[in-house]
Short mmCIF file of C-alpha atoms in Angstrom, two decimals:
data_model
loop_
_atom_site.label_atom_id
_atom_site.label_comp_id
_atom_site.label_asym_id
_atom_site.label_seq_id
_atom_site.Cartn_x
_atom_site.Cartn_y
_atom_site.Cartn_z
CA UNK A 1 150.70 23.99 169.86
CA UNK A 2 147.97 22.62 171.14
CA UNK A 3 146.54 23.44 167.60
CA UNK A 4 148.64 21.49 165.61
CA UNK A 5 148.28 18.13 168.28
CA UNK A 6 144.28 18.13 167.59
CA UNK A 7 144.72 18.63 163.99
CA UNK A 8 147.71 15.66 163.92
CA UNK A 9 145.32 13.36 165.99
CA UNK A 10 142.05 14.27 163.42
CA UNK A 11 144.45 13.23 160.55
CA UNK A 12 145.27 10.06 162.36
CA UNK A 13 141.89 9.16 163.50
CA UNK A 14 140.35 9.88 159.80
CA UNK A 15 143.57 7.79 158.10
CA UNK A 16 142.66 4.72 160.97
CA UNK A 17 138.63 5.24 159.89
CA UNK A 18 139.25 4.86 156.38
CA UNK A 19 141.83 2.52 156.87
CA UNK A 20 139.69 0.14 158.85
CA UNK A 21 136.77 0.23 156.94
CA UNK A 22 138.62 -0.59 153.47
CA UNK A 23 139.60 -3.70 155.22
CA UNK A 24 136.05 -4.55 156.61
CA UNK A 25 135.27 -3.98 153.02
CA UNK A 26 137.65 -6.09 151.27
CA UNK A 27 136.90 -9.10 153.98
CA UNK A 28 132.93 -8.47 152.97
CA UNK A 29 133.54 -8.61 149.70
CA UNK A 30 136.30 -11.56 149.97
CA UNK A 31 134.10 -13.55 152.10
CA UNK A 32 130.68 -13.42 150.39
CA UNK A 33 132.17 -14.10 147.26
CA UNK A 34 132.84 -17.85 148.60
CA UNK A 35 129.58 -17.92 150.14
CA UNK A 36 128.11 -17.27 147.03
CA UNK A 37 130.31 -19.53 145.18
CA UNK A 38 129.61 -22.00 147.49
CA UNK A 39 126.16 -22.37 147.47
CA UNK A 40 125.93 -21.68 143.93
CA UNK A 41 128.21 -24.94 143.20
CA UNK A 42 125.72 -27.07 146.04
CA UNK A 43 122.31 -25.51 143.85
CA UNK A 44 123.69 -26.55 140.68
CA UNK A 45 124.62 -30.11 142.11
CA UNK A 46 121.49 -30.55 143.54
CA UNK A 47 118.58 -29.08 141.57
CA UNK A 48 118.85 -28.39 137.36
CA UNK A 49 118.90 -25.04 136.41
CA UNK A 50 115.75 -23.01 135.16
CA UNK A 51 117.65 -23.74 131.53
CA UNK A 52 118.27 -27.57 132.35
CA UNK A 53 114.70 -27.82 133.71
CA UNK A 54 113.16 -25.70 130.77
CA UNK A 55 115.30 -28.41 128.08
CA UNK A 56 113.78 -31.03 129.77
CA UNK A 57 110.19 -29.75 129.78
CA UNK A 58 110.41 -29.05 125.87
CA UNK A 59 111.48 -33.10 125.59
CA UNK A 60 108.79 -34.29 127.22
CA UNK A 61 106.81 -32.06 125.25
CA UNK A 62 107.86 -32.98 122.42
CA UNK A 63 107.12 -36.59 122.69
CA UNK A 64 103.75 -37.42 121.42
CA UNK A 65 101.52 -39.11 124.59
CA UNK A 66 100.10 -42.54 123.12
CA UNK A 67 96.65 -42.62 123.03
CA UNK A 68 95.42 -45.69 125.42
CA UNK A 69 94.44 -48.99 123.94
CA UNK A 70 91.14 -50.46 124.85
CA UNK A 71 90.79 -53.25 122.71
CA UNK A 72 93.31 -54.22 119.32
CA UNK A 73 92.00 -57.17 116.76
CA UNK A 74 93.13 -57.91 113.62
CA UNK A 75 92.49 -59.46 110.24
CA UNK A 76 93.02 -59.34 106.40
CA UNK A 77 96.21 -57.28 107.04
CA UNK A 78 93.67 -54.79 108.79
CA UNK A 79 94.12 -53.71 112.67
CA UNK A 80 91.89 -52.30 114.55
CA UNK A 81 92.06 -50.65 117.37
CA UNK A 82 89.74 -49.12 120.29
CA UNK A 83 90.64 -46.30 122.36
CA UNK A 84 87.51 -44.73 124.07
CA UNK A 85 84.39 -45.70 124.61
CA UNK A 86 82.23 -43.31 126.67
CA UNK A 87 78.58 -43.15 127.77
CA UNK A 88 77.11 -39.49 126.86
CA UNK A 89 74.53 -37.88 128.94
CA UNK A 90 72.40 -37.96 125.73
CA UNK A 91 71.70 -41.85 126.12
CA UNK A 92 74.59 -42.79 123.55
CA UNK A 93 77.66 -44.17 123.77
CA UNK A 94 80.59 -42.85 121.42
CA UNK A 95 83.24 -45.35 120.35
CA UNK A 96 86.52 -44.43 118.45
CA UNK A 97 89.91 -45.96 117.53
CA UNK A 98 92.05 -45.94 114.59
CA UNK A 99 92.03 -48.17 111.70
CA UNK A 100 95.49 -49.33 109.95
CA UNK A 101 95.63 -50.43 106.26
CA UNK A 102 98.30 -53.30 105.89
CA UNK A 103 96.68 -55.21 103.51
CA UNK A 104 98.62 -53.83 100.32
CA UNK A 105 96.30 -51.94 98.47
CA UNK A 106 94.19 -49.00 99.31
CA UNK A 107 90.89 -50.17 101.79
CA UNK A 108 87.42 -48.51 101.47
CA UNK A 109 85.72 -50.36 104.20
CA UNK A 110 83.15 -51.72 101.85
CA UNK A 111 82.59 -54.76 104.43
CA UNK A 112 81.99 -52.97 107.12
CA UNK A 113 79.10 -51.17 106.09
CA UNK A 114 76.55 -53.86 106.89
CA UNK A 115 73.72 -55.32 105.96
CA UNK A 116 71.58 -52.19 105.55
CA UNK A 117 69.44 -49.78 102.67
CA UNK A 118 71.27 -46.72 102.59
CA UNK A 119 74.30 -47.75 101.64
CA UNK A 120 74.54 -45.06 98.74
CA UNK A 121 74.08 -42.62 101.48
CA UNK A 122 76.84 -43.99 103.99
CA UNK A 123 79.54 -44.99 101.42
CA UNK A 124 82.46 -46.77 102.72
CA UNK A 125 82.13 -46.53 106.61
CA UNK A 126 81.76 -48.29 109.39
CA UNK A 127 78.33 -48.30 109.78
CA UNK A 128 77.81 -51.79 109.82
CA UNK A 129 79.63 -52.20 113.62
CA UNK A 130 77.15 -53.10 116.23
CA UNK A 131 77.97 -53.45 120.28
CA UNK A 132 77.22 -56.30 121.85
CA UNK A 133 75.68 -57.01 125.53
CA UNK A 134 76.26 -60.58 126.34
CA UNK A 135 74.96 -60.48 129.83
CA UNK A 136 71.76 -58.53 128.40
CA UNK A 137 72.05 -60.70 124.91
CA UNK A 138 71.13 -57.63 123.29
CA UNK A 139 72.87 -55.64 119.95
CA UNK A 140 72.95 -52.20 119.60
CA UNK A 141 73.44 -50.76 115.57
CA UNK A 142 75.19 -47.75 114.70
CA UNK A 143 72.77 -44.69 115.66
CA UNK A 144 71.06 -43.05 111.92
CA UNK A 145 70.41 -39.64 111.66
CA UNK A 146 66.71 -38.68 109.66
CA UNK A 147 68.23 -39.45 106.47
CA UNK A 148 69.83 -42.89 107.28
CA UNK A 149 73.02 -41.64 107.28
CA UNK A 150 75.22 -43.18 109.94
CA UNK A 151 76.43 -41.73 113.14
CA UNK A 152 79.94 -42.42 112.26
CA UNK A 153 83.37 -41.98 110.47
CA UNK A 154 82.54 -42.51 106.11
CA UNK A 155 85.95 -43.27 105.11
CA UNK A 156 85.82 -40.97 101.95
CA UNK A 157 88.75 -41.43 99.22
CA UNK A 158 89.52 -44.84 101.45
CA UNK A 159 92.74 -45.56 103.37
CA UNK A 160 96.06 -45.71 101.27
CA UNK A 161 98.55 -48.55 101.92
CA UNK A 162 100.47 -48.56 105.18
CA UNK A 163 98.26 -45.59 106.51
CA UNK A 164 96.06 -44.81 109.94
CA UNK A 165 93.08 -43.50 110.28
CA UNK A 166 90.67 -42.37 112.96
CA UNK A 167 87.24 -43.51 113.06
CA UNK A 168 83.97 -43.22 115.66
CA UNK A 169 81.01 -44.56 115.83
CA UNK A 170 77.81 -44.00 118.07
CA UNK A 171 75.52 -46.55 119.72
CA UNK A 172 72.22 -46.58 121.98
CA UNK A 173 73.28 -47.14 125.04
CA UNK A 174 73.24 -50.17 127.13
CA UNK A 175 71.53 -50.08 130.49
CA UNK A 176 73.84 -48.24 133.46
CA UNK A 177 74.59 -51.48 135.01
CA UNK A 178 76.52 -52.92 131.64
CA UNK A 179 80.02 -51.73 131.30
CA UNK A 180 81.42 -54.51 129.32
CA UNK A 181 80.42 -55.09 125.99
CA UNK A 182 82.13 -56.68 122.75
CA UNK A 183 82.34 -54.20 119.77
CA UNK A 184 82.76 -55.63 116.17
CA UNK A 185 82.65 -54.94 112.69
CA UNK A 186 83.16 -56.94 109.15
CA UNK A 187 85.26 -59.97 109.19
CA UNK A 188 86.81 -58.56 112.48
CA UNK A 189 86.59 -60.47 115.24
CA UNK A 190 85.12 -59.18 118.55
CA UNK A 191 87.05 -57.01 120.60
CA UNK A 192 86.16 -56.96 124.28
CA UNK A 193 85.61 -52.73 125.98
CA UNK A 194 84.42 -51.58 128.57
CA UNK A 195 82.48 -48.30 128.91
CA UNK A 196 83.45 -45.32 130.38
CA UNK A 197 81.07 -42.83 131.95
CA UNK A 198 81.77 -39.49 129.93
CA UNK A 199 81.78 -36.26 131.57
#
């Protein structure tokens, strides 16, 4: 008899056990399901998701940064622009921009090539742009290599209606002290830059 009480209170212990936990189960399970919810609706309130934020990285990326503008003239339908001009290590300083043909009819840069010799050897370029120091009153010419061929962009085949081109041109530098100088070339007026110290 006494038997059959321990073996009826085991049952109804182990039924209670199982009983219980089941329920501390289902109230885990109920409970951090709303937590979860929960903070997943405040993190997707507050902050993008990585997909958001990865959609918006490939925008920005796929916007082209502008290059910065120095110095802009223009004339004949021509503009010019400046974008760098940095002082080299080497005792030069490198100037570039872009060109744009809006004058109607494809541009060779045959008046910018200056008053100079080798102009068989330099083609159309812009080897006839000089820098200008007016607190020095000094001009620098485009740097020549053995040859007399200029230290800068030949525009070969010229620049077709309506298009852009890049161009660069190296100078002697100025002394360290002068940082602004005028650059100009052709019928272009002077366009005011001011040097950079290059890396």
């Amino acid at each position: 008899m006494d038997f059959r009480r321990t073996k009826r209170s085991r049952r109804t212990l182990s039924m209670a056990a199982i009983t219980a936990g089941l329920l501390v189960a289902v109230v885990g399970c109920g409970g951090g399901g709303d937590d979860d919810k929960a903070s997943n609706t405040g993190s997707s309130s507050s902050t993008p998701s990585n997909k958001d934020q990865g959609d918006a990285d490939k925008e920005e990326s796929e916007v082209p940064a502008a290059d910065p503008v120095l110095a802009e003239v223009k004339a004949g339908g021509l503009t010019l622009q400046v974008t760098s001009a940095a002082r080299d290590e080497g005792g030069f300083v490198t100037v570039e921009g872009k060109v744009t043909n809006g004058t109607g009819a494809p541009w060779v840069g045959a008046d910018w090539l200056g008053d100079e010799n080798e102009l068989v050897t330099n083609g159309g370029s812009i080897a006839g742009a000089s820098l200008l120091d007016p607190s020095g009153k000094k001009k620098y010419l485009v740097l020549r290599d053995t040859e007399g061929r200029c230290l800068c962009t030949r525009f070969t085949g010229g620049v077709g209606t309506g298009d852009t081109t890049e161009w660069f041109a190296q100078f002697p530098a100025p002394p360290e002290g002068t940082t602004n100088v005028d650059f100009q070339v052709g019928s272009m007026p002077p366009a005011s830059i001011e040097i950079s110290e290059g890396e």
